[in-house]
Amino acid sequence: MKQLSYRLLYGVTYVISLLPFWLLYLISDGFFLLIYYIVRYRRGIVRKNLATSFPEYDAAHLRKLERQFYHWLCDYFVETVKLLSISNEKLLRRIEFRGVEQLEQCFDNGQDCAAILGHYCNWEWLSATGLAFKRYPEAVMGLIYHPLYNDAFDQLFIDIRKAHGGDCIPKQDILRHLITLKRENRRSLLGYISDQAPRWHNIHLWLPFLNHDTPVFTGGERIMRKMDDAVFYVEMERPRRGQYVCTFKLVSPHAAQEPENEITRRFFQMLEETIRRAPSYYLWTHNRWKRTHEEFDRQYVMVNGKAIPREEFKES
């Protein structure tokens, strides 16, 4: 039954992906009217996130950003679906990769790379990064992901990300996968989306980000330091509808030589600079500031870098 439901889902999605961009964007415009004005999908969260992130903007400007964001969000979905059927050649005419030669220089030196990015612009299109490697077409472009609860949609997104050479790696398998690649002497670039909101027990660091005291993940950095990767920030821009520019900017040539948490700090600084230039392309529907530092301090205590509930700490 699960296999049948997936085949139906894949079939319908693939047929939609065959539509030309102009028609997909027309569908996106219709979805915008539905999601923004009728369904009002997470509008309260988006409105709050924008207002608290940009207190310097007046109400009119915030509403303009809000509408622009929902327009882009609908575009994100149709653009992602398009990945199922668009050819490599046509896709590369719509996304430009800059700075890839830096990655290949690291490969020349026998060093692997890590790409650190946020939920900005269409991150799904980065699954085509491997197509930009001219001297290392065999390099593994790994996309670390959190499996979705719905099996059919989880498999669909895996197939979408693999359509242009991306290698999907569940987050719990990262180290094992990297060690296997090392043994096989295969060069790799792994992408870490690092701006999610961690659960209480996974909070190890708080940073200023978009006018908030923000809990952040540090697990990706720990893996980069362990593997001594060259770390690059992925900056994405959207010059116009259906066109993206992806620039790899060096954060650290040797992660193992950086002070603890330094890579994470630099990443959030760079991501904020990117967002402030064009706020409407960030994923504002995520309730990333639902956990406050004050509440954390009331409930947890840090012991050897781990968040321990105060009740357990008292008992010990």
PDB file of C-alpha atoms in Angstrom:
ATOM      1  CA  MET A   1       0.000   0.000   0.000  1.00  0.00           C
ATOM      2  CA  LYS A   2       2.836   2.384   0.883  1.00  0.00           C
ATOM      3  CA  GLN A   3       4.561   1.609  -2.400  1.00  0.00           C
ATOM      4  CA  LEU A   4       1.365   2.264  -4.340  1.00  0.00           C
ATOM      5  CA  SER A   5       0.757   5.584  -2.599  1.00  0.00           C
ATOM      6  CA  TYR A   6       4.319   6.641  -3.340  1.00  0.00           C
ATOM      7  CA  ARG A   7       4.034   5.726  -7.011  1.00  0.00           C
ATOM      8  CA  LEU A   8       0.873   7.792  -7.291  1.00  0.00           C
ATOM      9  CA  LEU A   9       2.511  10.732  -5.526  1.00  0.00           C
ATOM     10  CA  TYR A  10       5.625  10.487  -7.678  1.00  0.00           C
ATOM     11  CA  GLY A  11       3.606  10.142 -10.878  1.00  0.00           C
ATOM     12  CA  VAL A  12       1.467  13.209 -10.205  1.00  0.00           C
ATOM     13  CA  THR A  13       4.513  15.256  -9.117  1.00  0.00           C
ATOM     14  CA  TYR A  14       6.513  14.212 -12.171  1.00  0.00           C
ATOM     15  CA  VAL A  15       3.710  15.198 -14.546  1.00  0.00           C
ATOM     16  CA  ILE A  16       3.492  18.611 -12.873  1.00  0.00           C
ATOM     17  CA  SER A  17       7.276  18.981 -13.172  1.00  0.00           C
ATOM     18  CA  LEU A  18       6.984  18.653 -16.972  1.00  0.00           C
ATOM     19  CA  LEU A  19       5.099  21.940 -17.172  1.00  0.00           C
ATOM     20  CA  PRO A  20       7.098  24.935 -18.459  1.00  0.00           C
ATOM     21  CA  PHE A  21       8.343  27.468 -15.929  1.00  0.00           C
ATOM     22  CA  TRP A  22       5.921  30.175 -17.057  1.00  0.00           C
ATOM     23  CA  LEU A  23       2.983  27.877 -16.291  1.00  0.00           C
ATOM     24  CA  LEU A  24       4.483  26.687 -12.999  1.00  0.00           C
ATOM     25  CA  TYR A  25       4.874  30.287 -11.901  1.00  0.00           C
ATOM     26  CA  LEU A  26       1.287  30.981 -12.909  1.00  0.00           C
ATOM     27  CA  ILE A  27       0.259  28.085 -10.643  1.00  0.00           C
ATOM     28  CA  SER A  28       2.502  29.549  -7.933  1.00  0.00           C
ATOM     29  CA  ASP A  29       0.687  32.898  -8.198  1.00  0.00           C
ATOM     30  CA  GLY A  30      -2.601  31.093  -7.660  1.00  0.00           C
ATOM     31  CA  PHE A  31      -1.233  29.238  -4.643  1.00  0.00           C
ATOM     32  CA  PHE A  32      -0.064  32.550  -3.196  1.00  0.00           C
ATOM     33  CA  LEU A  33      -3.614  33.927  -3.231  1.00  0.00           C
ATOM     34  CA  LEU A  34      -4.891  30.747  -1.584  1.00  0.00           C
ATOM     35  CA  ILE A  35      -2.172  30.359   1.059  1.00  0.00           C
ATOM     36  CA  TYR A  36      -1.797  34.026   1.981  1.00  0.00           C
ATOM     37  CA  TYR A  37      -5.352  35.386   1.841  1.00  0.00           C
ATOM     38  CA  ILE A  38      -7.549  32.331   2.487  1.00  0.00           C
ATOM     39  CA  VAL A  39      -5.582  29.640   4.343  1.00  0.00           C
ATOM     40  CA  ARG A  40      -3.344  32.290   5.985  1.00  0.00           C
ATOM     41  CA  TYR A  41      -0.675  29.618   6.457  1.00  0.00           C
ATOM     42  CA  ARG A  42       1.391  30.449   9.581  1.00  0.00           C
ATOM     43  CA  ARG A  43       0.842  34.125   8.987  1.00  0.00           C
ATOM     44  CA  GLY A  44       0.992  34.872  12.708  1.00  0.00           C
ATOM     45  CA  ILE A  45       4.442  33.290  13.029  1.00  0.00           C
ATOM     46  CA  VAL A  46       5.743  35.018   9.888  1.00  0.00           C
ATOM     47  CA  ARG A  47       4.400  38.389  11.015  1.00  0.00           C
ATOM     48  CA  LYS A  48       5.934  38.033  14.477  1.00  0.00           C
ATOM     49  CA  ASN A  49       9.311  36.833  13.124  1.00  0.00           C
ATOM     50  CA  LEU A  50       9.579  39.730  10.684  1.00  0.00           C
ATOM     51  CA  ALA A  51       8.508  42.348  13.230  1.00  0.00           C
ATOM     52  CA  THR A  52      10.939  41.199  15.910  1.00  0.00           C
ATOM     53  CA  SER A  53      13.799  40.700  13.431  1.00  0.00           C
ATOM     54  CA  PHE A  54      13.399  44.146  11.852  1.00  0.00           C
ATOM     55  CA  PRO A  55      12.085  46.552  14.533  1.00  0.00           C
ATOM     56  CA  GLU A  56      13.414  49.435  12.432  1.00  0.00           C
ATOM     57  CA  TYR A  57      10.825  48.796   9.674  1.00  0.00           C
ATOM     58  CA  ASP A  58       7.361  50.361   9.758  1.00  0.00           C
ATOM     59  CA  ALA A  59       4.168  48.310   9.377  1.00  0.00           C
ATOM     60  CA  ALA A  60       3.804  49.011   5.656  1.00  0.00           C
ATOM     61  CA  HIS A  61       7.310  47.788   4.882  1.00  0.00           C
ATOM     62  CA  LEU A  62       6.835  44.676   7.013  1.00  0.00           C
ATOM     63  CA  ARG A  63       3.596  43.793   5.171  1.00  0.00           C
ATOM     64  CA  LYS A  64       5.395  44.226   1.854  1.00  0.00           C
ATOM     65  CA  LEU A  65       8.141  41.824   2.973  1.00  0.00           C
ATOM     66  CA  GLU A  66       5.489  39.428   4.215  1.00  0.00           C
ATOM     67  CA  ARG A  67       3.738  39.271   0.843  1.00  0.00           C
ATOM     68  CA  GLN A  68       7.059  38.976  -0.990  1.00  0.00           C
ATOM     69  CA  PHE A  69       8.007  36.078   1.258  1.00  0.00           C
ATOM     70  CA  TYR A  70       4.806  34.149   0.552  1.00  0.00           C
ATOM     71  CA  HIS A  71       5.231  34.751  -3.185  1.00  0.00           C
ATOM     72  CA  TRP A  72       8.737  33.286  -2.961  1.00  0.00           C
ATOM     73  CA  LEU A  73       7.586  30.364  -0.774  1.00  0.00           C
ATOM     74  CA  CYS A  74       5.085  29.293  -3.441  1.00  0.00           C
ATOM     75  CA  ASP A  75       7.818  29.638  -6.069  1.00  0.00           C
ATOM     76  CA  TYR A  76      10.084  27.459  -3.915  1.00  0.00           C
ATOM     77  CA  PHE A  77       7.618  24.572  -4.111  1.00  0.00           C
ATOM     78  CA  VAL A  78       7.102  24.654  -7.888  1.00  0.00           C
ATOM     79  CA  GLU A  79      10.845  25.147  -8.481  1.00  0.00           C
ATOM     80  CA  THR A  80      11.589  22.146  -6.285  1.00  0.00           C
ATOM     81  CA  VAL A  81       9.080  19.972  -8.145  1.00  0.00           C
ATOM     82  CA  LYS A  82      10.702  21.042 -11.434  1.00  0.00           C
ATOM     83  CA  LEU A  83      13.950  19.334 -10.356  1.00  0.00           C
ATOM     84  CA  LEU A  84      12.369  15.953 -11.083  1.00  0.00           C
ATOM     85  CA  SER A  85      12.380  16.409 -14.846  1.00  0.00           C
ATOM     86  CA  ILE A  86      14.535  19.394 -15.822  1.00  0.00           C
ATOM     87  CA  SER A  87      17.749  18.433 -17.629  1.00  0.00           C
ATOM     88  CA  ASN A  88      21.170  19.186 -16.163  1.00  0.00           C
ATOM     89  CA  GLU A  89      21.902  21.570 -19.022  1.00  0.00           C
ATOM     90  CA  LYS A  90      18.713  23.605 -18.535  1.00  0.00           C
ATOM     91  CA  LEU A  91      19.161  23.700 -14.777  1.00  0.00           C
ATOM     92  CA  LEU A  92      22.707  25.041 -15.096  1.00  0.00           C
ATOM     93  CA  ARG A  93      21.341  27.860 -17.233  1.00  0.00           C
ATOM     94  CA  ARG A  94      19.215  28.884 -14.244  1.00  0.00           C
ATOM     95  CA  ILE A  95      21.707  28.491 -11.405  1.00  0.00           C
ATOM     96  CA  GLU A  96      25.266  29.802 -11.488  1.00  0.00           C
ATOM     97  CA  PHE A  97      27.919  28.404  -9.150  1.00  0.00           C
ATOM     98  CA  ARG A  98      30.803  30.697  -8.214  1.00  0.00           C
ATOM     99  CA  GLY A  99      33.930  29.789  -6.273  1.00  0.00           C
ATOM    100  CA  VAL A 100      33.891  26.094  -7.200  1.00  0.00           C
ATOM    101  CA  GLU A 101      37.575  26.281  -8.148  1.00  0.00           C
ATOM    102  CA  GLN A 102      38.350  26.808  -4.435  1.00  0.00           C
ATOM    103  CA  LEU A 103      36.654  23.502  -3.643  1.00  0.00           C
ATOM    104  CA  GLU A 104      38.603  21.724  -6.366  1.00  0.00           C
ATOM    105  CA  GLN A 105      41.862  23.145  -5.011  1.00  0.00           C
ATOM    106  CA  CYS A 106      41.027  21.558  -1.664  1.00  0.00           C
ATOM    107  CA  PHE A 107      40.369  18.269  -3.457  1.00  0.00           C
ATOM    108  CA  ASP A 108      43.767  18.632  -5.161  1.00  0.00           C
ATOM    109  CA  ASN A 109      45.323  18.719  -1.675  1.00  0.00           C
ATOM    110  CA  GLY A 110      43.429  15.617  -0.579  1.00  0.00           C
ATOM    111  CA  GLN A 111      41.096  17.615   1.662  1.00  0.00           C
ATOM    112  CA  ASP A 112      37.327  17.275   1.810  1.00  0.00           C
ATOM    113  CA  CYS A 113      34.950  20.229   2.085  1.00  0.00           C
ATOM    114  CA  ALA A 114      31.875  21.178   4.053  1.00  0.00           C
ATOM    115  CA  ALA A 115      29.258  23.679   2.918  1.00  0.00           C
ATOM    116  CA  ILE A 116      27.296  25.458   5.638  1.00  0.00           C
ATOM    117  CA  LEU A 117      24.053  27.195   4.715  1.00  0.00           C
ATOM    118  CA  GLY A 118      20.659  28.360   5.899  1.00  0.00           C
ATOM    119  CA  HIS A 119      17.083  28.074   4.675  1.00  0.00           C
ATOM    120  CA  TYR A 120      17.565  30.884   2.199  1.00  0.00           C
ATOM    121  CA  CYS A 121      16.565  31.047  -1.483  1.00  0.00           C
ATOM    122  CA  ASN A 122      15.971  27.614  -3.001  1.00  0.00           C
ATOM    123  CA  TRP A 123      18.405  25.385  -1.116  1.00  0.00           C
ATOM    124  CA  GLU A 124      17.007  22.323  -2.927  1.00  0.00           C
ATOM    125  CA  TRP A 125      18.644  23.505  -6.155  1.00  0.00           C
ATOM    126  CA  LEU A 126      22.030  23.104  -4.453  1.00  0.00           C
ATOM    127  CA  SER A 127      21.670  19.370  -5.063  1.00  0.00           C
ATOM    128  CA  ALA A 128      23.045  20.218  -8.534  1.00  0.00           C
ATOM    129  CA  THR A 129      26.344  21.571  -7.135  1.00  0.00           C
ATOM    130  CA  GLY A 130      28.229  18.482  -8.309  1.00  0.00           C
ATOM    131  CA  LEU A 131      27.421  19.420 -11.901  1.00  0.00           C
ATOM    132  CA  ALA A 132      29.687  22.447 -11.523  1.00  0.00           C
ATOM    133  CA  PHE A 133      32.778  20.344 -10.733  1.00  0.00           C
ATOM    134  CA  LYS A 134      34.853  20.276 -13.920  1.00  0.00           C
ATOM    135  CA  ARG A 135      37.903  18.380 -12.668  1.00  0.00           C
ATOM    136  CA  TYR A 136      36.157  16.250 -10.038  1.00  0.00           C
ATOM    137  CA  PRO A 137      32.861  15.068 -11.576  1.00  0.00           C
ATOM    138  CA  GLU A 138      33.095  11.923  -9.423  1.00  0.00           C
ATOM    139  CA  ALA A 139      33.183  13.901  -6.155  1.00  0.00           C
ATOM    140  CA  VAL A 140      30.347  13.091  -3.754  1.00  0.00           C
ATOM    141  CA  MET A 141      27.901  15.945  -3.186  1.00  0.00           C
ATOM    142  CA  GLY A 142      26.273  14.943   0.092  1.00  0.00           C
ATOM    143  CA  LEU A 143      23.052  16.497   1.380  1.00  0.00           C
ATOM    144  CA  ILE A 144      22.438  15.906   5.074  1.00  0.00           C
ATOM    145  CA  TYR A 145      18.748  15.716   5.884  1.00  0.00           C
ATOM    146  CA  HIS A 146      16.265  14.908   8.625  1.00  0.00           C
ATOM    147  CA  PRO A 147      13.868  12.185   7.397  1.00  0.00           C
ATOM    148  CA  LEU A 148      10.256  13.343   7.100  1.00  0.00           C
ATOM    149  CA  TYR A 149       7.540  11.649   9.139  1.00  0.00           C
ATOM    150  CA  ASN A 150       5.527  10.801   6.023  1.00  0.00           C
ATOM    151  CA  ASP A 151       7.331   7.970   4.198  1.00  0.00           C
ATOM    152  CA  ALA A 152       5.954   8.854   0.769  1.00  0.00           C
ATOM    153  CA  PHE A 153       6.982  12.518   0.940  1.00  0.00           C
ATOM    154  CA  ASP A 154      10.323  11.553   2.468  1.00  0.00           C
ATOM    155  CA  GLN A 155      11.089   9.297  -0.508  1.00  0.00           C
ATOM    156  CA  LEU A 156       9.844  11.944  -2.941  1.00  0.00           C
ATOM    157  CA  PHE A 157      12.274  14.545  -1.593  1.00  0.00           C
ATOM    158  CA  ILE A 158      15.104  12.006  -1.679  1.00  0.00           C
ATOM    159  CA  ASP A 159      14.368  11.355  -5.349  1.00  0.00           C
ATOM    160  CA  ILE A 160      14.178  15.088  -6.071  1.00  0.00           C
ATOM    161  CA  ARG A 161      17.556  15.690  -4.419  1.00  0.00           C
ATOM    162  CA  LYS A 162      19.145  12.743  -6.229  1.00  0.00           C
ATOM    163  CA  ALA A 163      17.826  13.797  -9.634  1.00  0.00           C
ATOM    164  CA  HIS A 164      20.922  15.918 -10.308  1.00  0.00           C
ATOM    165  CA  GLY A 165      23.584  13.964  -8.473  1.00  0.00           C
ATOM    166  CA  GLY A 166      22.936  14.771  -4.830  1.00  0.00           C
ATOM    167  CA  ASP A 167      23.702  12.005  -2.312  1.00  0.00           C
ATOM    168  CA  CYS A 168      21.133  12.107   0.530  1.00  0.00           C
ATOM    169  CA  ILE A 169      22.574  11.235   3.939  1.00  0.00           C
ATOM    170  CA  PRO A 170      20.358  10.901   7.046  1.00  0.00           C
ATOM    171  CA  LYS A 171      21.847  13.043   9.810  1.00  0.00           C
ATOM    172  CA  GLN A 172      22.343  10.055  12.123  1.00  0.00           C
ATOM    173  CA  ASP A 173      24.600   8.394   9.511  1.00  0.00           C
ATOM    174  CA  ILE A 174      26.941  11.321   8.778  1.00  0.00           C
ATOM    175  CA  LEU A 175      30.097  10.107  10.496  1.00  0.00           C
ATOM    176  CA  ARG A 176      29.802   6.541   9.234  1.00  0.00           C
ATOM    177  CA  HIS A 177      29.281   7.851   5.705  1.00  0.00           C
ATOM    178  CA  LEU A 178      32.282  10.184   5.909  1.00  0.00           C
ATOM    179  CA  ILE A 179      34.559   7.460   7.256  1.00  0.00           C
ATOM    180  CA  THR A 180      33.509   5.183   4.382  1.00  0.00           C
ATOM    181  CA  LEU A 181      34.348   7.912   1.848  1.00  0.00           C
ATOM    182  CA  LYS A 182      37.741   8.435   3.495  1.00  0.00           C
ATOM    183  CA  ARG A 183      38.540   4.732   3.248  1.00  0.00           C
ATOM    184  CA  GLU A 184      37.553   4.746  -0.420  1.00  0.00           C
ATOM    185  CA  ASN A 185      39.668   7.899  -0.990  1.00  0.00           C
ATOM    186  CA  ARG A 186      36.699   9.686  -2.551  1.00  0.00           C
ATOM    187  CA  ARG A 187      36.552  13.471  -2.303  1.00  0.00           C
ATOM    188  CA  SER A 188      33.357  14.931  -0.901  1.00  0.00           C
ATOM    189  CA  LEU A 189      31.426  18.120  -0.266  1.00  0.00           C
ATOM    190  CA  LEU A 190      28.763  17.790   2.427  1.00  0.00           C
ATOM    191  CA  GLY A 191      26.087  20.421   2.869  1.00  0.00           C
ATOM    192  CA  TYR A 192      24.883  21.285   6.385  1.00  0.00           C
ATOM    193  CA  ILE A 193      21.731  23.382   6.791  1.00  0.00           C
ATOM    194  CA  SER A 194      22.573  24.805  10.194  1.00  0.00           C
ATOM    195  CA  ASP A 195      19.910  27.340  11.151  1.00  0.00           C
ATOM    196  CA  GLN A 196      17.242  25.034  12.605  1.00  0.00           C
ATOM    197  CA  ALA A 197      15.995  25.451  16.156  1.00  0.00           C
ATOM    198  CA  PRO A 198      17.545  22.756  18.393  1.00  0.00           C
ATOM    199  CA  ARG A 199      15.554  20.921  21.032  1.00  0.00           C
ATOM    200  CA  TRP A 200      16.181  21.917  24.630  1.00  0.00           C
ATOM    201  CA  HIS A 201      18.654  19.105  25.348  1.00  0.00           C
ATOM    202  CA  ASN A 202      20.618  19.876  22.152  1.00  0.00           C
ATOM    203  CA  ILE A 203      21.247  23.521  23.005  1.00  0.00           C
ATOM    204  CA  HIS A 204      24.955  24.164  23.576  1.00  0.00           C
ATOM    205  CA  LEU A 205      25.322  27.719  22.356  1.00  0.00           C
ATOM    206  CA  TRP A 206      23.348  30.984  22.128  1.00  0.00           C
ATOM    207  CA  LEU A 207      24.195  33.658  19.562  1.00  0.00           C
ATOM    208  CA  PRO A 208      22.798  37.038  18.497  1.00  0.00           C
ATOM    209  CA  PHE A 209      20.918  36.510  15.229  1.00  0.00           C
ATOM    210  CA  LEU A 210      18.397  38.845  13.619  1.00  0.00           C
ATOM    211  CA  ASN A 211      17.815  40.830  16.805  1.00  0.00           C
ATOM    212  CA  HIS A 212      17.235  37.667  18.888  1.00  0.00           C
ATOM    213  CA  ASP A 213      19.204  35.704  21.461  1.00  0.00           C
ATOM    214  CA  THR A 214      19.156  32.490  19.433  1.00  0.00           C
ATOM    215  CA  PRO A 215      19.870  28.844  20.377  1.00  0.00           C
ATOM    216  CA  VAL A 216      21.923  27.196  17.619  1.00  0.00           C
ATOM    217  CA  PHE A 217      23.142  23.767  16.574  1.00  0.00           C
ATOM    218  CA  THR A 218      26.862  23.054  16.906  1.00  0.00           C
ATOM    219  CA  GLY A 219      26.819  19.405  15.806  1.00  0.00           C
ATOM    220  CA  GLY A 220      27.734  20.228  12.214  1.00  0.00           C
ATOM    221  CA  GLU A 221      30.791  22.193  13.324  1.00  0.00           C
ATOM    222  CA  ARG A 222      31.934  19.342  15.578  1.00  0.00           C
ATOM    223  CA  ILE A 223      31.899  16.975  12.598  1.00  0.00           C
ATOM    224  CA  MET A 224      33.748  19.505  10.401  1.00  0.00           C
ATOM    225  CA  ARG A 225      36.430  19.897  13.092  1.00  0.00           C
ATOM    226  CA  LYS A 226      36.753  16.142  13.532  1.00  0.00           C
ATOM    227  CA  MET A 227      37.232  15.633   9.775  1.00  0.00           C
ATOM    228  CA  ASP A 228      39.362  18.813   9.412  1.00  0.00           C
ATOM    229  CA  ASP A 229      37.258  19.962   6.462  1.00  0.00           C
ATOM    230  CA  ALA A 230      37.690  23.166   4.530  1.00  0.00           C
ATOM    231  CA  VAL A 231      34.477  25.019   5.382  1.00  0.00           C
ATOM    232  CA  PHE A 232      32.574  27.244   2.958  1.00  0.00           C
ATOM    233  CA  TYR A 233      29.535  29.416   3.488  1.00  0.00           C
ATOM    234  CA  VAL A 234      26.973  29.081   0.706  1.00  0.00           C
ATOM    235  CA  GLU A 235      25.610  32.483  -0.218  1.00  0.00           C
ATOM    236  CA  MET A 236      22.589  32.397  -2.499  1.00  0.00           C
ATOM    237  CA  GLU A 237      21.064  35.264  -4.446  1.00  0.00           C
ATOM    238  CA  ARG A 238      17.978  35.475  -6.640  1.00  0.00           C
ATOM    239  CA  PRO A 239      18.568  38.131  -9.327  1.00  0.00           C
ATOM    240  CA  ARG A 240      15.150  37.411 -10.821  1.00  0.00           C
ATOM    241  CA  ARG A 241      12.444  34.789 -10.810  1.00  0.00           C
ATOM    242  CA  GLY A 242      13.804  31.373 -11.772  1.00  0.00           C
ATOM    243  CA  GLN A 243      17.467  32.451 -11.593  1.00  0.00           C
ATOM    244  CA  TYR A 244      19.889  31.829  -8.736  1.00  0.00           C
ATOM    245  CA  VAL A 245      23.541  32.589  -8.049  1.00  0.00           C
ATOM    246  CA  CYS A 246      25.386  30.405  -5.531  1.00  0.00           C
ATOM    247  CA  THR A 247      28.749  31.638  -4.237  1.00  0.00           C
ATOM    248  CA  PHE A 248      31.058  29.542  -2.061  1.00  0.00           C
ATOM    249  CA  LYS A 249      32.841  31.768   0.461  1.00  0.00           C
ATOM    250  CA  LEU A 250      35.677  30.370   2.544  1.00  0.00           C
ATOM    251  CA  VAL A 251      34.945  30.320   6.282  1.00  0.00           C
ATOM    252  CA  SER A 252      37.950  28.240   7.359  1.00  0.00           C
ATOM    253  CA  PRO A 253      40.678  26.402   5.400  1.00  0.00           C
ATOM    254  CA  HIS A 254      41.115  23.920   8.272  1.00  0.00           C
ATOM    255  CA  ALA A 255      38.185  23.448  10.645  1.00  0.00           C
ATOM    256  CA  ALA A 256      40.277  21.526  13.184  1.00  0.00           C
ATOM    257  CA  GLN A 257      42.463  24.603  13.760  1.00  0.00           C
ATOM    258  CA  GLU A 258      39.555  26.897  14.673  1.00  0.00           C
ATOM    259  CA  PRO A 259      38.533  27.726  18.264  1.00  0.00           C
ATOM    260  CA  GLU A 260      35.413  25.913  19.439  1.00  0.00           C
ATOM    261  CA  ASN A 261      32.176  27.453  18.083  1.00  0.00           C
ATOM    262  CA  GLU A 262      34.055  29.948  15.880  1.00  0.00           C
ATOM    263  CA  ILE A 263      32.760  28.424  12.619  1.00  0.00           C
ATOM    264  CA  THR A 264      29.196  28.541  13.918  1.00  0.00           C
ATOM    265  CA  ARG A 265      29.606  32.180  14.960  1.00  0.00           C
ATOM    266  CA  ARG A 266      30.955  33.185  11.549  1.00  0.00           C
ATOM    267  CA  PHE A 267      28.173  31.299   9.792  1.00  0.00           C
ATOM    268  CA  PHE A 268      25.389  33.117  11.625  1.00  0.00           C
ATOM    269  CA  GLN A 269      27.050  36.471  11.031  1.00  0.00           C
ATOM    270  CA  MET A 270      27.312  35.770   7.299  1.00  0.00           C
ATOM    271  CA  LEU A 271      23.772  34.391   7.092  1.00  0.00           C
ATOM    272  CA  GLU A 272      22.360  37.482   8.784  1.00  0.00           C
ATOM    273  CA  GLU A 273      24.195  39.723   6.323  1.00  0.00           C
ATOM    274  CA  THR A 274      22.680  37.730   3.455  1.00  0.00           C
ATOM    275  CA  ILE A 275      19.162  37.890   4.894  1.00  0.00           C
ATOM    276  CA  ARG A 276      19.301  41.631   5.576  1.00  0.00           C
ATOM    277  CA  ARG A 277      20.137  42.305   1.925  1.00  0.00           C
ATOM    278  CA  ALA A 278      16.947  40.541   0.747  1.00  0.00           C
ATOM    279  CA  PRO A 279      14.776  39.358   3.686  1.00  0.00           C
ATOM    280  CA  SER A 280      11.903  37.918   1.634  1.00  0.00           C
ATOM    281  CA  TYR A 281      13.907  34.814   0.602  1.00  0.00           C
ATOM    282  CA  TYR A 282      14.364  33.469   4.143  1.00  0.00           C
ATOM    283  CA  LEU A 283      12.120  30.759   5.629  1.00  0.00           C
ATOM    284  CA  TRP A 284      10.076  32.874   8.045  1.00  0.00           C
ATOM    285  CA  THR A 285       7.404  30.213   8.660  1.00  0.00           C
ATOM    286  CA  HIS A 286       9.715  28.348  11.028  1.00  0.00           C
ATOM    287  CA  ASN A 287       9.079  29.178  14.699  1.00  0.00           C
ATOM    288  CA  ARG A 288      12.806  29.251  15.459  1.00  0.00           C
ATOM    289  CA  TRP A 289      12.619  31.613  18.451  1.00  0.00           C
ATOM    290  CA  LYS A 290      10.050  29.698  20.484  1.00  0.00           C
ATOM    291  CA  ARG A 291      12.721  28.759  23.053  1.00  0.00           C
ATOM    292  CA  THR A 292      14.114  31.594  25.133  1.00  0.00           C
ATOM    293  CA  HIS A 293      17.370  31.855  27.019  1.00  0.00           C
ATOM    294  CA  GLU A 294      15.484  32.755  30.213  1.00  0.00           C
ATOM    295  CA  GLU A 295      13.344  29.599  30.022  1.00  0.00           C
ATOM    296  CA  PHE A 296      16.437  27.516  29.289  1.00  0.00           C
ATOM    297  CA  ASP A 297      18.212  28.862  32.359  1.00  0.00           C
ATOM    298  CA  ARG A 298      15.171  28.064  34.516  1.00  0.00           C
ATOM    299  CA  GLN A 299      14.953  24.461  33.317  1.00  0.00           C
ATOM    300  CA  TYR A 300      18.533  23.422  32.483  1.00  0.00           C
ATOM    301  CA  VAL A 301      22.109  23.704  33.653  1.00  0.00           C
ATOM    302  CA  MET A 302      25.185  23.238  31.456  1.00  0.00           C
ATOM    303  CA  VAL A 303      27.520  20.461  32.638  1.00  0.00           C
ATOM    304  CA  ASN A 304      30.595  19.608  30.551  1.00  0.00           C
ATOM    305  CA  GLY A 305      28.968  21.127  27.493  1.00  0.00           C
ATOM    306  CA  LYS A 306      25.670  19.248  27.910  1.00  0.00           C
ATOM    307  CA  ALA A 307      22.242  20.594  28.869  1.00  0.00           C
ATOM    308  CA  ILE A 308      21.055  18.727  31.974  1.00  0.00           C
ATOM    309  CA  PRO A 309      17.545  19.231  33.456  1.00  0.00           C
ATOM    310  CA  ARG A 310      17.908  20.947  36.827  1.00  0.00           C
ATOM    311  CA  GLU A 311      15.914  18.202  38.549  1.00  0.00           C
ATOM    312  CA  GLU A 312      18.369  15.544  37.365  1.00  0.00           C
ATOM    313  CA  PHE A 313      21.336  17.763  38.297  1.00  0.00           C
ATOM    314  CA  LYS A 314      20.022  18.201  41.847  1.00  0.00           C
ATOM    315  CA  GLU A 315      19.476  14.446  42.233  1.00  0.00           C
ATOM    316  CA  SER A 316      23.041  13.715  41.178  1.00  0.00           C
TER     317      SER A 316
END
